[in-house]
Coordinates of C-alpha atoms and ligand atoms in Angstrom, one line a residue:
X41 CA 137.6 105.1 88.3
X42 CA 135.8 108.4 87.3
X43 CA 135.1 110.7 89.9
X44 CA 131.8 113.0 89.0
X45 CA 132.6 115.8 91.0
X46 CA 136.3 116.0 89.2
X47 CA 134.0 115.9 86.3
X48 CA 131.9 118.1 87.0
X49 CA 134.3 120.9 87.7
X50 CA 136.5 119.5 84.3
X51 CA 133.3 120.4 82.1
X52 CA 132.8 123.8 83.8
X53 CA 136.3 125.0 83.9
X54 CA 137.5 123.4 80.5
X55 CA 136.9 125.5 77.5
X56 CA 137.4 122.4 74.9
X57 CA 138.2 119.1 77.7
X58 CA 139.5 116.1 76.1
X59 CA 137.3 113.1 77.2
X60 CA 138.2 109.6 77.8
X61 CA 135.6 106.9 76.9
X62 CA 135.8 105.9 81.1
X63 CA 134.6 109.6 80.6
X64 CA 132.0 109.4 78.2
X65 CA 130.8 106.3 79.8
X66 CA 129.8 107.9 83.1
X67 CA 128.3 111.2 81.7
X68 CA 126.0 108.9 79.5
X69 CA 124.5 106.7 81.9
X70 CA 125.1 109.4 85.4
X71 CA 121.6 110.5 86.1
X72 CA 123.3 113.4 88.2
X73 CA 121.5 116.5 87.4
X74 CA 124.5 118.9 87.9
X75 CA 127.0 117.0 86.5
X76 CA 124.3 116.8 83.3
X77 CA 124.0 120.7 83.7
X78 CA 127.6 121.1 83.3
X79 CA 128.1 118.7 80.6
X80 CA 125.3 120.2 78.6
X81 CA 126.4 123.8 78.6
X82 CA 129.6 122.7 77.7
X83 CA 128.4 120.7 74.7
X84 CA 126.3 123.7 73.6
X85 CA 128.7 126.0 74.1
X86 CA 131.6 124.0 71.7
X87 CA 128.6 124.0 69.1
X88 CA 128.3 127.6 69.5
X89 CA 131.8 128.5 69.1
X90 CA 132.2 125.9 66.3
X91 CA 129.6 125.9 64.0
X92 CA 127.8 128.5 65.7
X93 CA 123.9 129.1 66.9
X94 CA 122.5 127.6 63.6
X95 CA 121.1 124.5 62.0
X96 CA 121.1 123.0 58.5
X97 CA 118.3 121.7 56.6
X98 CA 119.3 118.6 54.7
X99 CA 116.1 117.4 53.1
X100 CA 115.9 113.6 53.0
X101 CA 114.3 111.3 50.2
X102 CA 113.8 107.9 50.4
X103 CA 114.4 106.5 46.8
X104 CA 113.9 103.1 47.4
X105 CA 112.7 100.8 50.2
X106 CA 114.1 97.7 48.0
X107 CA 117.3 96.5 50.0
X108 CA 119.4 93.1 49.3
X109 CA 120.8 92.7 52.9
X110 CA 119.3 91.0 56.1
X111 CA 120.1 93.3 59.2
X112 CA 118.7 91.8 62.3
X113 CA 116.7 94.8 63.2
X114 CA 115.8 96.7 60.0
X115 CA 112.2 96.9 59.2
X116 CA 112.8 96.8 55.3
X117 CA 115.4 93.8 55.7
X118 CA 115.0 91.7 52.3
X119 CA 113.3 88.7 54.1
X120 CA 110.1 91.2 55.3
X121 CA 107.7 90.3 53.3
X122 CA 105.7 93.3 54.9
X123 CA 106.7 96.2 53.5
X124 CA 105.4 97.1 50.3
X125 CA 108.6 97.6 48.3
X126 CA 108.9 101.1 46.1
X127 CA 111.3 103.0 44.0
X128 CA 110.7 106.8 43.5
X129 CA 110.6 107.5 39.6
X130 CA 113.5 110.1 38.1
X131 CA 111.1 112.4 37.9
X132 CA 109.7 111.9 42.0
X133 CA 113.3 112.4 42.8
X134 CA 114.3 115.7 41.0
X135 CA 110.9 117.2 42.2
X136 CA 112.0 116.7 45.7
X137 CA 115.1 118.2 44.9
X138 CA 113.8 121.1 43.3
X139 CA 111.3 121.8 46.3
X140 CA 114.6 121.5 48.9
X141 CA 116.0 124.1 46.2
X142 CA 113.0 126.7 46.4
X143 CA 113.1 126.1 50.3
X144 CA 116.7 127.2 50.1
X145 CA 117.8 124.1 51.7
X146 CA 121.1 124.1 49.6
X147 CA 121.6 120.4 50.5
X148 CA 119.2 116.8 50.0
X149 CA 119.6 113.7 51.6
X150 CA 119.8 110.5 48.7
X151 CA 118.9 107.2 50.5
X152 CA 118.0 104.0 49.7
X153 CA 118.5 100.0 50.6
X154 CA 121.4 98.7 49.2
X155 CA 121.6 97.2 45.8
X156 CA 124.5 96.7 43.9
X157 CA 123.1 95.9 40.8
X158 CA 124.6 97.7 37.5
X159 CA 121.2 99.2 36.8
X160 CA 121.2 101.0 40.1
X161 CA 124.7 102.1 39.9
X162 CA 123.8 103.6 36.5
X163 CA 120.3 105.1 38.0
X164 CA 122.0 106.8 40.8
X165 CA 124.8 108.0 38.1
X166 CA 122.2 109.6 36.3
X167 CA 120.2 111.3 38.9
X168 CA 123.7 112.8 40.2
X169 CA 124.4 114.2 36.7
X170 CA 120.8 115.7 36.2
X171 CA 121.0 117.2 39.6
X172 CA 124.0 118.5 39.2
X173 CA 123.0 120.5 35.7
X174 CA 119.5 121.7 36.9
X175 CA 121.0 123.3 40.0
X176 CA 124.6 124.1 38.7
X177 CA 126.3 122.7 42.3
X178 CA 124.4 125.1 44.1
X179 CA 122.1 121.4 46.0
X180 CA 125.1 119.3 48.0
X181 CA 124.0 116.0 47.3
X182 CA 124.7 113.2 50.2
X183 CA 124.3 109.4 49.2
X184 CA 123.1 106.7 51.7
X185 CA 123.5 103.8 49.8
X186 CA 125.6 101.6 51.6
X187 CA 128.4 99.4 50.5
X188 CA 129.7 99.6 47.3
X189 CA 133.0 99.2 45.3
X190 CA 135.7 101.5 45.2
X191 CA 134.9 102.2 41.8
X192 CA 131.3 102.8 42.4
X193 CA 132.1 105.3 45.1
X194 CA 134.3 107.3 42.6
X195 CA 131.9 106.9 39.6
X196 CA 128.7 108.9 41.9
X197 CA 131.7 111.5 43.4
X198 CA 132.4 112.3 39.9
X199 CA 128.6 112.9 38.9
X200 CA 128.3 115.2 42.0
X201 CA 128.0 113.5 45.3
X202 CA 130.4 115.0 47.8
X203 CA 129.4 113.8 50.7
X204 CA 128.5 109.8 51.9
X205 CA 126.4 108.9 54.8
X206 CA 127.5 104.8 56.0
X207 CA 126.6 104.2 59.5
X208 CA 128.8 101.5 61.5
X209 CA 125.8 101.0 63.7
X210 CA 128.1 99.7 66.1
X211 CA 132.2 99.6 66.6
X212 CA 132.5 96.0 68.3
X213 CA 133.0 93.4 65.6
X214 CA 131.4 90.7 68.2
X215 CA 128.6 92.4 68.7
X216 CA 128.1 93.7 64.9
X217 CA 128.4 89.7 64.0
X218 CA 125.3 89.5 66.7
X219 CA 123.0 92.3 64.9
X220 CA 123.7 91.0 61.6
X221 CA 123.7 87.7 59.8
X222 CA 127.0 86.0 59.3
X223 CA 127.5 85.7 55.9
X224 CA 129.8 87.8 53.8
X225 CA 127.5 90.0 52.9
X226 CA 127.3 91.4 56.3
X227 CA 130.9 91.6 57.3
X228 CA 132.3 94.2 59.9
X229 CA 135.7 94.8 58.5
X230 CA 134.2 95.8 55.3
X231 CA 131.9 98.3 56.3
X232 CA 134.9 99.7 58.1
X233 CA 137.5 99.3 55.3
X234 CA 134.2 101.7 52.5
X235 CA 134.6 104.1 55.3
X236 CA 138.1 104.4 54.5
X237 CA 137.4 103.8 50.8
X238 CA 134.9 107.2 50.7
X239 CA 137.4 108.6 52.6
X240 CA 140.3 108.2 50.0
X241 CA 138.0 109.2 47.1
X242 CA 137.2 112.3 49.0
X243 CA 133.7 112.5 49.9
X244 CA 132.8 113.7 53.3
X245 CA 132.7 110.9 55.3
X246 CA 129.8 110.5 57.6
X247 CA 129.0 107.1 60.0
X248 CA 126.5 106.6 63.2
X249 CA 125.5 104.3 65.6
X250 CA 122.4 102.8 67.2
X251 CA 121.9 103.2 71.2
X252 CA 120.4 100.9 73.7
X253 CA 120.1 97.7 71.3
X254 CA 119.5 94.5 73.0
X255 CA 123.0 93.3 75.3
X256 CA 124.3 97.1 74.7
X257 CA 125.5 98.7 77.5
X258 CA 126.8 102.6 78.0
X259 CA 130.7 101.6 78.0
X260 CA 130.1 100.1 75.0
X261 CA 128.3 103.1 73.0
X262 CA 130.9 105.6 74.9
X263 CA 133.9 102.9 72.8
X264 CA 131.3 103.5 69.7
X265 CA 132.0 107.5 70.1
X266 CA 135.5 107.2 70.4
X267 CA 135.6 104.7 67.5
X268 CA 133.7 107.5 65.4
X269 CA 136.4 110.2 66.5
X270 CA 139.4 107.8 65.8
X271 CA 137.7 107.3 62.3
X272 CA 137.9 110.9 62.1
X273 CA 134.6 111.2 60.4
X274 CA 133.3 114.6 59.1
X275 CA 129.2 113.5 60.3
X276 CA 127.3 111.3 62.5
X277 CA 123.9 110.7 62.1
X278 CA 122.9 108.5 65.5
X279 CA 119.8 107.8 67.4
X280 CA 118.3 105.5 69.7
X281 CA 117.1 101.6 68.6
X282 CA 114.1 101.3 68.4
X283 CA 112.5 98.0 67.7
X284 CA 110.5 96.7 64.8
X285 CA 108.2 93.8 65.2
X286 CA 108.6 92.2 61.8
X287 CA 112.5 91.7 62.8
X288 CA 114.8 88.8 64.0
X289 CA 115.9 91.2 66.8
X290 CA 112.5 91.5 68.3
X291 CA 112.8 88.5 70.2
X292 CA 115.3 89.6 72.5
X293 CA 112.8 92.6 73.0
X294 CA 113.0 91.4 76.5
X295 CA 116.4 92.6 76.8
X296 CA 115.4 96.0 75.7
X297 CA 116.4 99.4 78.0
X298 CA 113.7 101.4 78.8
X299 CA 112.4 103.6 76.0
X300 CA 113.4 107.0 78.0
X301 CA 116.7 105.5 79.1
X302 CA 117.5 105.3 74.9
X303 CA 116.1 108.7 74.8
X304 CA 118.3 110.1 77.5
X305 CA 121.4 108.1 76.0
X306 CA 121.1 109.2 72.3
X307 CA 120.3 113.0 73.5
X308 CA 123.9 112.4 75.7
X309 CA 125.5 110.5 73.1
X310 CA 125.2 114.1 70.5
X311 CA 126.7 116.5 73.7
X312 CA 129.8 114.2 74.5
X313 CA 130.2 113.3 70.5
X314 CA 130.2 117.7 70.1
X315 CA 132.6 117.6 73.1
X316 CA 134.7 115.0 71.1
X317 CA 134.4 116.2 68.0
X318 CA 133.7 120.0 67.9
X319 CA 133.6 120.8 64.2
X320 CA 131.9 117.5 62.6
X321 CA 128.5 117.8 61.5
X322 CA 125.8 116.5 63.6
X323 CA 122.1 115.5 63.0
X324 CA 119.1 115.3 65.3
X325 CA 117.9 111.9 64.5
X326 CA 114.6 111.9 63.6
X327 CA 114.3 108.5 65.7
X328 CA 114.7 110.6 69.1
X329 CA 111.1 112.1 68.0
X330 CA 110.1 108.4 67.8
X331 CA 110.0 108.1 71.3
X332 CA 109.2 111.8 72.5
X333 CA 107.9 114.9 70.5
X334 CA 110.4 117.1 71.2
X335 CA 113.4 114.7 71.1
X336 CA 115.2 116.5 68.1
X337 CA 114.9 119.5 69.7
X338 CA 116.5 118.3 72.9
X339 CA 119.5 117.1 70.6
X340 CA 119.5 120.4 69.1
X341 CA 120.0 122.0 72.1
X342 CA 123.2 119.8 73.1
X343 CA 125.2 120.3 70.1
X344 CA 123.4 118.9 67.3
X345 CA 123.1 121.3 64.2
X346 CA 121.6 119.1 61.2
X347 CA 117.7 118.6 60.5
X348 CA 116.3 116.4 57.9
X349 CA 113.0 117.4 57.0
X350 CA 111.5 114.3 54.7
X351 CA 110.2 114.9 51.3
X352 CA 110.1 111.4 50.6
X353 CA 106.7 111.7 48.8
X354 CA 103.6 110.3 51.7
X355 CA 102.5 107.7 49.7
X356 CA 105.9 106.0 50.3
X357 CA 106.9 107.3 53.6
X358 CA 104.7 104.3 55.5
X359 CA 106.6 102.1 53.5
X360 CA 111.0 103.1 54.5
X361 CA 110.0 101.2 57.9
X362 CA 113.5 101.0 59.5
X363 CA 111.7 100.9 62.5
X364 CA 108.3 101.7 64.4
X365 CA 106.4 104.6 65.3
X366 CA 108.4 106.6 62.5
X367 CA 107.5 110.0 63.2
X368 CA 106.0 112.2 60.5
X369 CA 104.8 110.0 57.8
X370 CA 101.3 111.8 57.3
X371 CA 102.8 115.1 56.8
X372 CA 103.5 116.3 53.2
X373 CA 107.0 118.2 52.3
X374 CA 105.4 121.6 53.3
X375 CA 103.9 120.7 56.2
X376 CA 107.0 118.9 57.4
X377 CA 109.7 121.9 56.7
X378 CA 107.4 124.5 58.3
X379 CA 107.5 121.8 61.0
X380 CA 110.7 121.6 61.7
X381 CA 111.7 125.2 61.2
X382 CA 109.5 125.9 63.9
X383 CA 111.2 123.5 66.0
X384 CA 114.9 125.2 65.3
X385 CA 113.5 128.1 66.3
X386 CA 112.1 127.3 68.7
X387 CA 115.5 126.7 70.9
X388 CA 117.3 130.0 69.5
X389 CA 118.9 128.7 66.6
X390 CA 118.4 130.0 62.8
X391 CA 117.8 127.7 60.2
X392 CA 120.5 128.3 57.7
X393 CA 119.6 128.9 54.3
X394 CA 120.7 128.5 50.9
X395 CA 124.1 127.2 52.3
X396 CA 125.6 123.8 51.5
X397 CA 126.7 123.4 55.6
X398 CA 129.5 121.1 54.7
X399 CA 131.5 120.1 57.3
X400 CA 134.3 122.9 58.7
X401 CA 136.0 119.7 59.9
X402 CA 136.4 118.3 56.2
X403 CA 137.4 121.2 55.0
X404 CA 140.1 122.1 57.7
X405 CA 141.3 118.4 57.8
X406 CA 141.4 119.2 53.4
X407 CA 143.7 122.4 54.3
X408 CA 145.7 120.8 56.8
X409 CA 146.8 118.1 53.8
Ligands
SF4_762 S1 119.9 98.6 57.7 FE1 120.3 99.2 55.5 S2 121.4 97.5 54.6 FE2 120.5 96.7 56.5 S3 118.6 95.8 55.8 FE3 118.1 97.9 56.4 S4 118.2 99.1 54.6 FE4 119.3 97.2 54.2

């Protein structure tokens, strides 16, 4: 049994406190506001010391909207007939990587549904390639392209992606069977066992999970955290669920934690993953500013120190419907970065430019080996 007060006085007196998911669990569902107080400087503190009081601007593009899997609550599942389905050209792509360039970004975001076929493998190949001789390494490239074959992850590290974002969503096989059809295509072990496959190849590994789905509760998202520091990841990109209506999941909407209670728990979920995990990368979801406007600046401030600025052209944007009320999909790419650097700034941190941000914890786990 966790006392609060013992806590308390742990976070304030504790430079760097180990936490125990009993741990986590309380501090993500306590509505205590000094225990909260104590637990928040602390986070922000660890972030300052580090990564330091700075963000990184990883700008995101959506390539594709066209996905061959079924997830329960994903708006662009392949069974949606809504969403119009899109592919960026070549050409979309490298001008969204050239304006992250100019905007000294030093680092773009690469997602897409998940397709396996050889002519996407190829395409992504070949965007690697050119982006890696236009801007001569100085643009880290992540991928977000789900699973993939051992040899496919090699083949894009090769062209130039170094780092690969493949979220878990969550850590409980049960309850990833529940979320996802059960059919081999959606299989838990395997999504864990590419983690460990990006891992070996050598990319930076990042994962994340979803917060206050249907039949979730805060023990199990504090077992998600500890699952994402036993993985060792190197990034986490996490937010709260938020339902989509054209989605299997939305019948159990009913079930559904209040909207401010997935807020509060993703916003917690970044300060005890920074307490956990003090050197990983950490992004401020752009769902959290799905449910209030300054939700990724409230992450910020706890120990989150990634932003992802979209420059997913706006004639797509409507269209990568993961889930609803998507923030910021009538803004264009300048309107969106001038946006969000005012937001960094806005809670004392700089905006870090023309730096890749990789992740120290990478590159100190890299030295250690
Ligand atoms: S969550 Fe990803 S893999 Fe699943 S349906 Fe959506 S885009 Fe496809």
């Amino acid at each position: 049994m966790v006392n609060a007060v013992a806590l308390r006085e742990k976070l304030i007196r504790e430079a760097e406190p180990d936490l125990s998911w009993q741990e986590v669990a309380v501090l993500l569902e306590s509505k205590d506001k000094e225990l909260e107080e104590a637990f928040f400087m602390r986070a922000k503190a660890i972030r300052d010391k580090f990564i330091g009081k700075k963000a990184y601007f990883r700008g995101l593009v959506e390539m594709s909207n066209i996905c061959a899997k079924n997830c329960l609550y994903c708006g662009i599942r392949a069974d949606n007939a809504e969403p119009h389905r899109y592919k960026m050209s070549f050409q979309e792509v490298m001008d969204a990587c050239q304006f992250a360039y100019e905007r000294g970004y030093g680092s773009v975001v690469l997602q897409s549904g998940e397709i396996s076929s050889v002519a996407f493998i190829n395409e992504i190949t070949d965007l690697l390639t050119a982006i890696q001789q236009k801007f001569d390494g100085r643009l880290r490239v992540t991928l977000s392209c789900g699973e993939q074959s051992e040899e496919t992850y090699q083949r894009w590290y090769d062209a130039g992606a170094h780092r690969y974002l493949l979220r878990i969503e969550t850590s409980d096989p049960e309850f990833y069977r529940a979320i996802h059809p059960n059919d081999r295509h959606h299989d838990f072990e395997e999504r864990v066992n590419c983690l460990r496959l990006l891992r070996k190849v050598g990319y930076q590994v990042g994962s994340g999970i979803m917060i206050g789905l249907p039949g979730q509760n805060y023990a199990a998202v504090a077992r998600d955290l500890m699952f994402l520091k036993e993985m060792d990841v190197d990034m986490v990109g996490m937010g709260p669920y938020i339902e989509h209506e054209e989605t299997p999941l939305w019948e159990r909407r009913d079930q559904l934690w209040p909207l401010r209670e997935r807020l509060a728990a993703g916003i917690k979920a970044v300060a005890a993953l920074r307490i956990l995990m003090k050197d990983i990368n950490i992004a401020a979801a752009t769902a959290l500013q799905a449910i209030d406007p300054k939700g990724r600046e409230q992450a910020l401030d706890v120990g989150a120190n990634v932003i992802m600025p979209n420059l997913t052209p706006i004639e797509y944007r409507k269209d990568y419907s993961l889930y609803e009320n998507k923030p910021c999909t009538d803004e264009d790419r300048g309107m969106c970065s001038v946006c969000l650097e005012g937001r960094v700034k806005s809670i004392g941190l700089e905006v870090a430019r023309d730096q890749w941000g990789d992740s120290i914890h990478y590159h100190d786990r890299q030295k250690k080996s």
